[in-house]
Structure formats: structure tokens, C-alpha cells
Coordinates of C-alpha atoms and ligand atoms in Angstrom, one line a residue:
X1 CA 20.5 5.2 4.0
X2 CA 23.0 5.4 6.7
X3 CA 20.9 4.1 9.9
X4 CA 21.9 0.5 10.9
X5 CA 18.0 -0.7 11.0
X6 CA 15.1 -0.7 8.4
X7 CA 11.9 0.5 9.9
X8 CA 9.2 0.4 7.5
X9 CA 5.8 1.8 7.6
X10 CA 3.7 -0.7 4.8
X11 CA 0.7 0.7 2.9
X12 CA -1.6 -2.3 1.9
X13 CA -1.6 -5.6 3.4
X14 CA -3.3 -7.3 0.2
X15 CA -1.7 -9.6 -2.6
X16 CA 1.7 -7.8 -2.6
X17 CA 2.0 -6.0 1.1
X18 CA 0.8 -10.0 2.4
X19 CA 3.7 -11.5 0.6
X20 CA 6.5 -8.9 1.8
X21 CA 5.2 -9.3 5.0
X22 CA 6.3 -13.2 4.3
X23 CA 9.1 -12.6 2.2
X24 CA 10.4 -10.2 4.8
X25 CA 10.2 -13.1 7.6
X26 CA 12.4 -15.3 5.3
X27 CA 15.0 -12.7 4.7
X28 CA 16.8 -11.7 8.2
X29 CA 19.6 -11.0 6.6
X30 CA 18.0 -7.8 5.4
X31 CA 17.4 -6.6 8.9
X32 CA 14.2 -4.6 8.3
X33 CA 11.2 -4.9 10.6
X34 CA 8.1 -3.7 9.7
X35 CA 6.8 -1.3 12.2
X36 CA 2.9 -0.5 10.8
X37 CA 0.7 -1.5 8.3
X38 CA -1.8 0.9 6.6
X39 CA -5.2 -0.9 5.9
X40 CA -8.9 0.9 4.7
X41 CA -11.6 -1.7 5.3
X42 CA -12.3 -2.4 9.0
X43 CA -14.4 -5.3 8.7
X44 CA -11.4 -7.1 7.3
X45 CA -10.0 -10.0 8.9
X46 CA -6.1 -10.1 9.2
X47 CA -3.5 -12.5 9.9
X48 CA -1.3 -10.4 12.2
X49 CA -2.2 -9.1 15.5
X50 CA -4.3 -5.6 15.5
X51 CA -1.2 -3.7 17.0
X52 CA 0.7 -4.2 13.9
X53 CA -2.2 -2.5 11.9
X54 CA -3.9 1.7 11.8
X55 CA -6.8 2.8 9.3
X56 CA -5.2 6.7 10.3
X57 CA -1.9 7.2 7.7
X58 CA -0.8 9.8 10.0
X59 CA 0.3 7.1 12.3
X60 CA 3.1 5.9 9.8
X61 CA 3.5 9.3 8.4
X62 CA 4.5 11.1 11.3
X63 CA 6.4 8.4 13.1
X64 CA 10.1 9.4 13.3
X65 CA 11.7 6.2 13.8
X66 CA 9.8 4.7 10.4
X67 CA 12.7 5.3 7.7
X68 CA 11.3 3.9 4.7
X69 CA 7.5 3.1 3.3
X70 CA 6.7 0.8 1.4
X71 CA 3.7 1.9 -0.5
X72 CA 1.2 -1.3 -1.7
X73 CA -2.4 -0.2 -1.9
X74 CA -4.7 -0.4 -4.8
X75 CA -5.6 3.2 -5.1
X76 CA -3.4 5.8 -7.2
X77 CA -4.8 9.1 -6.0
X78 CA -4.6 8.2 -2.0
X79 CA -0.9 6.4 -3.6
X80 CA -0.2 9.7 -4.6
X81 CA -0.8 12.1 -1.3
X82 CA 0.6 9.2 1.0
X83 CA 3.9 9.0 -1.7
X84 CA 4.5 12.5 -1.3
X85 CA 4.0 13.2 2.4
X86 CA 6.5 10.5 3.2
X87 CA 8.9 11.8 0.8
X88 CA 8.4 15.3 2.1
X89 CA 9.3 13.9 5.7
X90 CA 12.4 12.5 4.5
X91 CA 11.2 9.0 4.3
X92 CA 12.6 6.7 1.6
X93 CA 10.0 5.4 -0.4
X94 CA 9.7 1.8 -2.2
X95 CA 6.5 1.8 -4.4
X96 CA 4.9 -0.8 -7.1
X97 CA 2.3 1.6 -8.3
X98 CA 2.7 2.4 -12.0
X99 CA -0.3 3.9 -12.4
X100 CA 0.4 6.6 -9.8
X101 CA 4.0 7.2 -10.9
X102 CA 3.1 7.4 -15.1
X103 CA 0.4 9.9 -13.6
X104 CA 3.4 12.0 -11.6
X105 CA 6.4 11.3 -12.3
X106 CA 8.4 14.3 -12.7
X107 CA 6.5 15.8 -9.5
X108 CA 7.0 12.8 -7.7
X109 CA 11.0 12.4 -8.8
X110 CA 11.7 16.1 -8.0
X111 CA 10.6 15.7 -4.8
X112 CA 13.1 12.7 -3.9
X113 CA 15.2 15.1 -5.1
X114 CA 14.5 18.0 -3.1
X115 CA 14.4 16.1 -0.3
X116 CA 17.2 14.2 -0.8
X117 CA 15.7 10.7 -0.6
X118 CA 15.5 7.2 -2.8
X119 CA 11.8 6.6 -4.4
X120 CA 12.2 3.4 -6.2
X121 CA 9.8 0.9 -7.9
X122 CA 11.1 -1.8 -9.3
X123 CA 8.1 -4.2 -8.8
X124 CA 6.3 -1.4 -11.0
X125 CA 7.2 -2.7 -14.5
X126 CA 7.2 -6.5 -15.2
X127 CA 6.8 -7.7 -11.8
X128 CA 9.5 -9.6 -10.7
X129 CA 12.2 -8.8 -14.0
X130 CA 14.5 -6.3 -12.7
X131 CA 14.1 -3.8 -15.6
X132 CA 14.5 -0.7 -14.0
X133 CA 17.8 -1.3 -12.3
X134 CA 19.2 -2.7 -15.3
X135 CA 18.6 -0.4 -17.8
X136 CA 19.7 2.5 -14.6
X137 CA 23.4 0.2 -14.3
X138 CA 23.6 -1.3 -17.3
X139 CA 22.5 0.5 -20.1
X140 CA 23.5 3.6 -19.0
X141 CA 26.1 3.9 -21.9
X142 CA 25.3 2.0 -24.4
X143 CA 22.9 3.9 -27.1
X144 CA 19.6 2.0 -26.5
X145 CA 17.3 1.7 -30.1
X146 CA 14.5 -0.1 -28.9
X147 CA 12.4 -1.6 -25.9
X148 CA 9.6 -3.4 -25.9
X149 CA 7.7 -5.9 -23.4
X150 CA 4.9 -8.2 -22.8
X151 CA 4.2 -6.1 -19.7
X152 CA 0.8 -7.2 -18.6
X153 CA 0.1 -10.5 -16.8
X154 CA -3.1 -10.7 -16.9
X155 CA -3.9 -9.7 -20.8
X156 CA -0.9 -12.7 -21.6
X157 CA -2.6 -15.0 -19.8
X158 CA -6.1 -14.6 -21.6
X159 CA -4.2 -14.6 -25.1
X160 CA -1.9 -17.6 -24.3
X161 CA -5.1 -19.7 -23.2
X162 CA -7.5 -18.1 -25.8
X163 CA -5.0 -19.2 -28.4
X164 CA -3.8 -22.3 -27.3
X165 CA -7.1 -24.0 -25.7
X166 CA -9.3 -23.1 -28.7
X167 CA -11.4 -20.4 -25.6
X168 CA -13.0 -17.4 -26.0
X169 CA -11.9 -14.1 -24.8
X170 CA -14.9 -13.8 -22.3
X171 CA -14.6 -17.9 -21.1
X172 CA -10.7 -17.2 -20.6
X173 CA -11.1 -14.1 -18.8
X174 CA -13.7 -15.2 -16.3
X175 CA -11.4 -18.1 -15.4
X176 CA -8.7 -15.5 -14.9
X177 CA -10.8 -13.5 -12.9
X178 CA -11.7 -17.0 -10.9
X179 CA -7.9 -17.8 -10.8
X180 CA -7.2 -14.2 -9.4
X181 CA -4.9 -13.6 -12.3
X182 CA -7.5 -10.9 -13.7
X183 CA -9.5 -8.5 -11.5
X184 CA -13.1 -8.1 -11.3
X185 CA -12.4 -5.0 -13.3
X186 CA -10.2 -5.6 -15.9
X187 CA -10.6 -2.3 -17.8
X188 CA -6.8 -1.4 -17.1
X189 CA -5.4 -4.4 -18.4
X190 CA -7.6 -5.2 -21.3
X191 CA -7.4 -1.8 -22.9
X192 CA -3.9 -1.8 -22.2
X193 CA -3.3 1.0 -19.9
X194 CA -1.8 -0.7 -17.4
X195 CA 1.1 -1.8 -19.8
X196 CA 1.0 1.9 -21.5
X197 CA 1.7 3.1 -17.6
X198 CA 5.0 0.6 -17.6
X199 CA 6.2 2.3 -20.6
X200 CA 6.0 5.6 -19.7
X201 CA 8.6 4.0 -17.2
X202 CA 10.7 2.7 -19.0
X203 CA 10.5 5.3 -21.4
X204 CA 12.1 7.4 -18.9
X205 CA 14.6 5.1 -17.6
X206 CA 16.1 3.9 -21.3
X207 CA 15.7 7.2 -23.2
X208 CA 15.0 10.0 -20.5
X209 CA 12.1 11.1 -21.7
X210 CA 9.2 11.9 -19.7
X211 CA 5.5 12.0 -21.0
X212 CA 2.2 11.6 -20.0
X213 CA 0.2 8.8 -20.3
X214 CA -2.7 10.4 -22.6
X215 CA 0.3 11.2 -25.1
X216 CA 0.8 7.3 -26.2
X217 CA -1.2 5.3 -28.2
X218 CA -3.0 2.3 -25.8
X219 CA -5.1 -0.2 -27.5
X220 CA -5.8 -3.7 -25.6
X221 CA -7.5 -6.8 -26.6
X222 CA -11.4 -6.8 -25.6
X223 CA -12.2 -6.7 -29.2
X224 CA -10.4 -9.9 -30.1
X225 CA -12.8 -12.1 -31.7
X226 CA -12.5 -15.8 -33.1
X227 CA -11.6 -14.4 -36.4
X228 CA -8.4 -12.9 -35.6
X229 CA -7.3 -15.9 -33.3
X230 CA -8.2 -18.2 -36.8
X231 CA -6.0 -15.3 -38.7
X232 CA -3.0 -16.2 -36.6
X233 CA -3.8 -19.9 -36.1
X234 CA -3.4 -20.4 -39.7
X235 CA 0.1 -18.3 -40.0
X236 CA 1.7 -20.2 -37.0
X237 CA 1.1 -17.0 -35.3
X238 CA 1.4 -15.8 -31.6
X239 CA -1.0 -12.7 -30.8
X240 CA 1.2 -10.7 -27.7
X241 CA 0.3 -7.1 -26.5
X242 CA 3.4 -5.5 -26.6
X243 CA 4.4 -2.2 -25.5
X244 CA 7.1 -0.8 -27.8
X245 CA 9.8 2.3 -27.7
X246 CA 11.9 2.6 -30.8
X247 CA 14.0 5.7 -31.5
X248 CA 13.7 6.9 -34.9
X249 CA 16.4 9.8 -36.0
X250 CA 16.2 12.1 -32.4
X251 CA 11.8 10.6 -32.3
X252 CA 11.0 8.2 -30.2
X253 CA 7.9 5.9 -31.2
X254 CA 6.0 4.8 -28.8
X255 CA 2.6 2.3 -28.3
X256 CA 1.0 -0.3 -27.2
X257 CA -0.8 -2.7 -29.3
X258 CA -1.6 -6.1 -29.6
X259 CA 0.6 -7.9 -32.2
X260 CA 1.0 -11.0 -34.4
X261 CA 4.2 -12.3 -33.5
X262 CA 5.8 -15.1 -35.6
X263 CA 7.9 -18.1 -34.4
X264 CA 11.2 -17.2 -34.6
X265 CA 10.4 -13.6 -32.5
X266 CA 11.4 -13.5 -29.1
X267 CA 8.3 -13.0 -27.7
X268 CA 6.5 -16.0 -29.3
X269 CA 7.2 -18.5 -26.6
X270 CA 6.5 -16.0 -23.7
X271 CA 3.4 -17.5 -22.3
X272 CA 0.6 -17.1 -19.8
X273 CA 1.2 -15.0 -16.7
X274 CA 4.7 -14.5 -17.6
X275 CA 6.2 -11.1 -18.6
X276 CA 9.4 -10.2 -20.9
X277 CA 10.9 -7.4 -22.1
X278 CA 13.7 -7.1 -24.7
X279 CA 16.1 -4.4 -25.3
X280 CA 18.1 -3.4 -28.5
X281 CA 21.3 -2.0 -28.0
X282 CA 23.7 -0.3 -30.8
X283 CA 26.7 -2.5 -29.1
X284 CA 25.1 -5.3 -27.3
X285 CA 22.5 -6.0 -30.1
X286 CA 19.2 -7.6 -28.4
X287 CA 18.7 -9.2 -25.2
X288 CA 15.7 -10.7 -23.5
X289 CA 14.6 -10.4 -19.5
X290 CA 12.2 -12.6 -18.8
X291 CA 10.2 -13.9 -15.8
X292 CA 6.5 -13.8 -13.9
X293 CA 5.0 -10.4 -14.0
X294 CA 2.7 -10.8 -11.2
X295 CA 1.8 -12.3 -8.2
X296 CA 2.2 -12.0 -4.8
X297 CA 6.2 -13.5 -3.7
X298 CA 7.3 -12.4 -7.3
X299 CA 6.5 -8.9 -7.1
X300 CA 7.4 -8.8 -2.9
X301 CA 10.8 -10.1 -4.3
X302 CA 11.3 -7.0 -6.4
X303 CA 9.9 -5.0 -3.5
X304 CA 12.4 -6.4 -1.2
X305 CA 15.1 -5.9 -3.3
X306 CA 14.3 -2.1 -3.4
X307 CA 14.4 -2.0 0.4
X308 CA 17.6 -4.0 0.2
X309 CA 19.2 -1.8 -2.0
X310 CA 18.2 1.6 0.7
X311 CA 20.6 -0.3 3.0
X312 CA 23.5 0.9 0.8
X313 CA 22.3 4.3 -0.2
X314 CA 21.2 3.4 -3.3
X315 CA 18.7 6.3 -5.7
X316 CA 17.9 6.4 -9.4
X317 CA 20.8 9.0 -11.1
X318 CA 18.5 9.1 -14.4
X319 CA 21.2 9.3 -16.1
X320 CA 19.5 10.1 -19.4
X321 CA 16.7 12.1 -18.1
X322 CA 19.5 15.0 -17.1
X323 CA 22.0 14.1 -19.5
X324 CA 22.4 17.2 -21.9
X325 CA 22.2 15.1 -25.0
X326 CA 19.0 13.5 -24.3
X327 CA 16.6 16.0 -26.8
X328 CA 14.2 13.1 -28.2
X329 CA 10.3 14.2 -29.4
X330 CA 7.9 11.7 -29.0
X331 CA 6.5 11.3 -32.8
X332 CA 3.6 9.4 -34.0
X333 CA 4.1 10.2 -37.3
X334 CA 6.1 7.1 -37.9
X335 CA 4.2 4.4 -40.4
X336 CA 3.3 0.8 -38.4
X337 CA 2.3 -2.2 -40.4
X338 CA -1.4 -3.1 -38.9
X339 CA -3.9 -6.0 -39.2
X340 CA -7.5 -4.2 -39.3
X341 CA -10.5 -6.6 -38.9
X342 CA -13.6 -4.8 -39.8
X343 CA -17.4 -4.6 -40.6
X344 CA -18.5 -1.5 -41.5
X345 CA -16.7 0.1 -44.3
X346 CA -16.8 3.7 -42.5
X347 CA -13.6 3.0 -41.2
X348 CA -12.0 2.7 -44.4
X349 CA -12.6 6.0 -45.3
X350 CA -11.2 7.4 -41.8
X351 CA -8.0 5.9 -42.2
X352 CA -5.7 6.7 -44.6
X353 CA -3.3 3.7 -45.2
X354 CA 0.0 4.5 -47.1
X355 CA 0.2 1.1 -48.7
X356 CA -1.5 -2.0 -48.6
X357 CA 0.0 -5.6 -49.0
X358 CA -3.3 -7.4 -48.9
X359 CA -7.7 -7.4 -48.1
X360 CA -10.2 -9.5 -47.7
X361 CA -13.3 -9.1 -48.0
X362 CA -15.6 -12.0 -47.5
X363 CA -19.0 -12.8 -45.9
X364 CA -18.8 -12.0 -42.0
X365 CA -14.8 -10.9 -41.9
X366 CA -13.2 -8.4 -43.8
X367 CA -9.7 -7.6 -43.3
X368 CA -7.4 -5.2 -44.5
X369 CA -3.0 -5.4 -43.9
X370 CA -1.0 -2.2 -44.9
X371 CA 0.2 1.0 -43.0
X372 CA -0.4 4.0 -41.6
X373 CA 0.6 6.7 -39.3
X374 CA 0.3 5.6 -35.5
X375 CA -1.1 9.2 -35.4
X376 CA -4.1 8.0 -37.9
X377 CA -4.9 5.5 -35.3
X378 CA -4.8 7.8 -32.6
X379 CA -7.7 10.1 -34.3
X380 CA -10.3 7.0 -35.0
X381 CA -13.0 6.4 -32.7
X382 CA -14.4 3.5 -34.9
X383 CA -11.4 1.8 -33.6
X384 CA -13.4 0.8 -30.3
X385 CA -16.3 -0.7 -32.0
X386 CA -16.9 -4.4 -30.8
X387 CA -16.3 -5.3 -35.0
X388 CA -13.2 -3.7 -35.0
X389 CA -9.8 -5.6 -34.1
X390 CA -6.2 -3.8 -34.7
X391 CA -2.9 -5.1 -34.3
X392 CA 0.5 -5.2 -35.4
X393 CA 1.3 -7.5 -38.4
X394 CA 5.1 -7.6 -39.2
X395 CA 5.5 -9.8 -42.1
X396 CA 2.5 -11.7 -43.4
X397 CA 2.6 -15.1 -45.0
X398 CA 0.5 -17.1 -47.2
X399 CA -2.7 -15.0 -46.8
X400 CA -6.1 -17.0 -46.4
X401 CA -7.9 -14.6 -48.5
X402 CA -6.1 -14.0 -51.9
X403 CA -4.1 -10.6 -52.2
X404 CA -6.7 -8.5 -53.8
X405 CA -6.3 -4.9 -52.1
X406 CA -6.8 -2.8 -55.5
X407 CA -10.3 -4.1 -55.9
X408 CA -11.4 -3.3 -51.8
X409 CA -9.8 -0.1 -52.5
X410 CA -11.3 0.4 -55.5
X411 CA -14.7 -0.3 -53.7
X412 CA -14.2 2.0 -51.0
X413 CA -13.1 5.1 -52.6
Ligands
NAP501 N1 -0.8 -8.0 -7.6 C1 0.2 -8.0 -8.4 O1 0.7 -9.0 -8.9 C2 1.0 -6.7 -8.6 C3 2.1 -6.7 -9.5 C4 2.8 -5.5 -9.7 C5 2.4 -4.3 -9.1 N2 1.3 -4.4 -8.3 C6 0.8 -3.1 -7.7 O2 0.9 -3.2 -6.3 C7 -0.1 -2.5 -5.7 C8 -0.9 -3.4 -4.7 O3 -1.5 -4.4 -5.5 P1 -2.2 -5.6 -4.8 O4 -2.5 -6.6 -5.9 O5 -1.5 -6.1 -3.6 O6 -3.6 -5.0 -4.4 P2 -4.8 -5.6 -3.4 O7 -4.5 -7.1 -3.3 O8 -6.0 -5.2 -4.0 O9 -4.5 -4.9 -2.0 C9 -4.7 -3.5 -1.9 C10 -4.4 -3.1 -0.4 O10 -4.4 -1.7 -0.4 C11 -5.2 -1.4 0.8 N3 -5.7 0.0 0.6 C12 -6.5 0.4 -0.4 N4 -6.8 1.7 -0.2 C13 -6.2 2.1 0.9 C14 -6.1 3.3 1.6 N5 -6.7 4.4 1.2 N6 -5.3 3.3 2.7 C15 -4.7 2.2 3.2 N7 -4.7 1.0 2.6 C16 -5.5 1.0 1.4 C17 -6.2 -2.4 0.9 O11 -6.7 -2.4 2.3 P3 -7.7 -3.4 2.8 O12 -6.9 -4.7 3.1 O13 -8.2 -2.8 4.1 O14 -8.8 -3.6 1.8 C18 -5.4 -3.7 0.6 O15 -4.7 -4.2 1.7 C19 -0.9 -1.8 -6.8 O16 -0.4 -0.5 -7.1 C20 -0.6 -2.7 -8.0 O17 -0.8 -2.1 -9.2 C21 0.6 -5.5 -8.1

């Protein structure tokens, strides 16, 4: 961006829009004003003066002197036509909606293109981490194996407390929803789309592959019941829902789960609202980004390090996205290790595990540990039952039931 001044046209004025509006106060040296602000609900009261505010986006859309908008609103499809208007008018865009960009991202990236302006979203994956950027600067040479992240605030909150405070799932999540860490729907979170959204991001960013959300595997933690938190209570367990991108020959393996994660993993000691997200590298070997996820001035920061980074021109390249050598499948053929808590039996004979290392089957909780093809998982809808729990189980110690899989195979088939 060559002009001396920032004029931004803001979308959303709620958690997010509210703190840049603050965070931009605090910051002159950014030398950004911001010009309008896009609201829906008229019966709203605001802290600004009404000039500063228009329920019409054609106002901001079609004002010249606004450079750059900064999209903040809570709805993905209205996101969407707002996003691409502006870009079509030449605007530079700064945008923390994941859900809109994993729903169109090559549209929406061509576009920038075509019109020869920045869309960024940092604040889009892990809040306030600058993932995006690094793995854009950074990483851009060094062969990346592997990402994976706590990615969702709201979901690591509920498993931190339900773990650690001896809660349930439904207790813990209505005091989320009370704190305003959880919304009054939590759908996205707790069935683990939102993270699966943040993937699809990064997946494009580390391995320049672009896919659609309905192509990767999302499963979140609503089943979780007492006898799974018990299961890793007595292991010295963690339970994390980690999204996960490993590449496997020219594959790329890609979920999101929930997983038991022992004490010397990075991710163990990544707690409540907090988000991480660590990167394997063939030369750098593994490092960890870690900080809050959410929240009004952590995410405005990322935000306002977008619209800092406009002053000096600065775009995505995507390297790997339009590098020649990047010819990677997404494959969900590749075997995962899994923790399946069951009741009915049916399930048993849906899945097809390729080995099993241990089953339980005991009044009230059965329990089988092997693997299977993420794929297999993919095609189950027993999975959703309330008496169904999945995750990941690496390496499993001292089991609480004794090892007898033969015999619950033997009885199932
Ligand atoms: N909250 C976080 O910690 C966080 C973290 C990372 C990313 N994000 C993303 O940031 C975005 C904003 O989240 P938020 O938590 O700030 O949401 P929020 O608190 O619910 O606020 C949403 C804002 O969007 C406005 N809005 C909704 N529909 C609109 C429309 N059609 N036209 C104009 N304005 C409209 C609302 O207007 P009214 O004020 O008139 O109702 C409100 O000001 C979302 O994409 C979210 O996924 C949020």
C-alpha cells in the first residue's frame, strides 16, 4: 500500500471489531483511522458516537477514500459478499473469519490476485500466535513434515477444566458459555469444525494444498463422558483436540480429533483458553508457538498487525500453493491409533481395525485401542452416538482393564 494514511472501513463492532477500535487508539504509530463501522442490529447501544456507525455496507463499500476493511462480523455468507466486493474495488482486506475463508479460499485468493490487493487473516488461526506469517517467511524453505494445533479456545477450555476440576462436560461448558469463552451455540467448536476450518488454512499455507472443508475428518468432544476423562486420569493423561497435517510419501494426512496426550508431549501443559501449534521441520526439527487463542485485545492484536503490515505493501506469495513441486493428495487411507469407548456392539462390526493392542469389556464401559484407516472413521455414523467417544491414543500404558482383545474379537465376529 503506497498511500501515506490508513482509512479503514470496519465490519463488526462486537468482541473483536470493539477491541481494535481500542487497540487502534493505543497504537498512533500505526497511523490508521477508522473511517466507518458496519453494524446489523439497530436497537443496539454503542460506545462511539452514531456518525462513526451505518446499517447500509454500501456506505463503506463505495467510499473511495476507505483503503482497507477490516472484516469482523459473525456471519460467513454476508463475510463472504462484503469480502469480495471490497476486494473487487481494490480495497485491501484484513479478515479473522475462518469459516468464510475454508469455505472460499481459492475464489477468494484469486481475487486479491486479480485485483492486485493484500487479503490477510492472521487473527483467523490461533488467535493471537502469528502462524500464518511464519510459516509464509519462515518456513518457506524448509520441507515442513507435520503441523498440528490446539486450535480451538473454547473446546481447551472445557477439557482443561473438565479434567482438572473433576466437572462435567455440560457443568464446564455452561460456565464457559457464562464466562463468554463459549457461545450460546457451541456446535462449531464442540464438533470441531471450527478447528477443522483453521486447518484447511494452514494446510494451505505449510503444504500448498487447498481443500474443502467436507474433505477432512472433524470429530469434537460433546460425547466425552466421565469414563474417558477416568481413562486418562489413570494414565497421567491430557485429553487435547488437535488438528493434525502430516505428510506421508507425496499424501498429506489430515484430521481433527480429540487425543490422549501424555506428559512429556508438547501439548500436555497447553491449558484452558490457550492455543498452540507445533511445527515439524526436516532441518529445524519441532518447534512450538504458543499463546491465547481468543479474546477480544489478543485477536485485535493480530488484526492490527495485518493492517500494519499493508503499510509496507505486504501480500501472502503462497509460496507452496504455486510452487511447481507442490503435488501432494490428501489421503485418508493412512492407519491412526484410536481409543473407541462404546455400548453397542454394532459398531464393532462397522469398523474394521487393522490391529488391536487392547479391549475391555466390562459392565457399563467397553473400550477397544487399535487402528484403522481414518477413512473407516469417516464412513461410521455410529460414531455420533451419545455412547460413543473416539480419540487418538498414541502409546498406551498400564491398561485398567487387562489386555484381552482376542476374546472381544472373538465375541464379536
Ligand atoms: N471472539 C474471538 O475471540 C475471535 C477469535 C478469532 C476469530 N474471531 C472471528 O472474528 C469474527 C468476529 O467475531 P466476534 O467474536 O467479534 O463476533 P461478535 O462479538 O458476535 O460480533 C459480531 C459483530 O458482527 C456484526 N454483524 C453481524 N452480521 C452483520 C452484518 N450482516 N452486517 C454488519 N455487521 C454485522 C454484529 O453487529 P451488531 O453489533 O449490530 O450485532 C457484531 O458487531 C468472527 O469471524 C470470528 O470467527 C473471533
Amino acid at each position: 500500500m503506497t498511500k501515506k494514511h490508513t482509512s479503514i472501513g470496519l465490519f463488526g463492532f462486537g468482541c473483536v471489531g470493539s477491541g481494535l477500535y481500542e487497540v487502534i487508539q493505543r497504537t498512533p504509530t500505526l497511523q490508521a483511522e477508522i473511517k466507518r463501522i458496519g453494524i446489523k442490529d439497530k436497537s443496539k447501544k454503542r460506545s462511539l458516537p452514531a456518525h462513526f456507525f451505518t446499517f447500509d455496507k454500501w456506505d463503506i463499500l463505495n467510499d473511495a477514500e476507505i483503503n482497507v476493511v477490516v472484516e469482523l462480523i459473525d456471519d460467513a455468507d454476508e463475510a463472504f459478499a462484503i469480502v469480495s466486493e471490497a476486494l473487487k474495488r481494490g480495497k485491501h482486506v484484513v479478515t479473522a473469519n475462518k469459516k468464510m475463508l475454508a469455505n472460499h479460499f481459492q475464489t477468494l485468493v484469486d481475487l486479491a490476485r486479480e485485483n492486485r490487493v493484500s487479503l490477510l487473516y492472521e487473527a483467523a488461526v490461533g488467535g493471537s500466535i502469528p502462524i500464518i506469517r511464519t510459516l509464509e517467511e519462515y518456513y518457506n524453505n524448509d520441507a515442513l513434515e507435520q503441523i498440528e494445533g490446539i486450535l480451538n479456545g473454547t473446546t481447551n477450555y472445557i477439557l482443561t477444566k473438565t479434567l482438572t476440576e473433576n466437572k462435567r462436560y455440560d457443568e464446564v461448558l455452561k460456565q464457559a458459555q457464562e464466562l463468554g469463552f463459549a457461545e450460546s451455540n457451541p456446535t462449531m467448536d464442540v464438533q470441531a469444525f471450527d478447528p477443522k476450518f483453521k486447518l484447511i488454512l494452514l494446510l494451505a499455507h505449510a503444504f500448498g494444498m487447498v481443500v474443502k472443508p467436507e474433505q477432512v475428518f472433524n470429530y469434537g468432544i460433546e460425547q466425552l463422558g466421565e469414563k474417558d476423562i477416568l481413562f486418562a486420569k489413570q494414565r497421567n493423561l491430557a485429553i487435547k483436540l488437535v488438528a493434525s497435517a502430516s505428510i506421508v510419501g507425496n499424501h498429506i494426512h489430515a484430521y481433527v480429533l480429540p487425543k490422549f496426550v501424555q506428559q512429556t508431549e508438547s501439548f500436555y501443559g497447553v491449558n484452558n483458553e490457550f492455543n498452540a501449534v507445533q511445527v515439524a521441520a526436516a532441518f529445524s526439527d519441532k518447534q512450538l508457538l504458543t499463546g491465547k487463542g481468543a479474546g477480544s485485545f489478543p485477536t485485535a492484536a493480530a488484526v492490527l498487525s495485518d493492517i500494519a503490515a499493508l503499510r509496507f505493501g505486504y501480500a501472502y506469495e503462497y509460496h507452496k500453493l504455486y510452487s511447481s513441486s507442490a503435488s501432494l493428495a490428501l489421503d485418508n487411507s493412512v492407519a491412526v491409533s484410536i481409543y473407541l469407548r462404546y455400548t453397542d456392539t454394532a459398531i464393532l462390526e462397522q469398523l474394521s481395525f487393522d490391529s488391536v493392542s487392547e479391549a475391555c469389556r466390562s459392565k457399563g464401559y467397553n473400550y477397544i485401542i487399535g487402528t484403522l484407516s481414518l477413512q473407516q472413521l469417516m464412513n461410521v455414523d455410529l460414531l455420533l452416538n451419545k455412547d460413543v467417544f473416539v480419540a487418538i491414543v498414541n502409546e498406551v500404558t498400564e491398561p485398567v482393564c487387562a489386555k484381552q482383545p482376542q476374546a472381544v474379537l472373538a465375541g464379536i465376529h
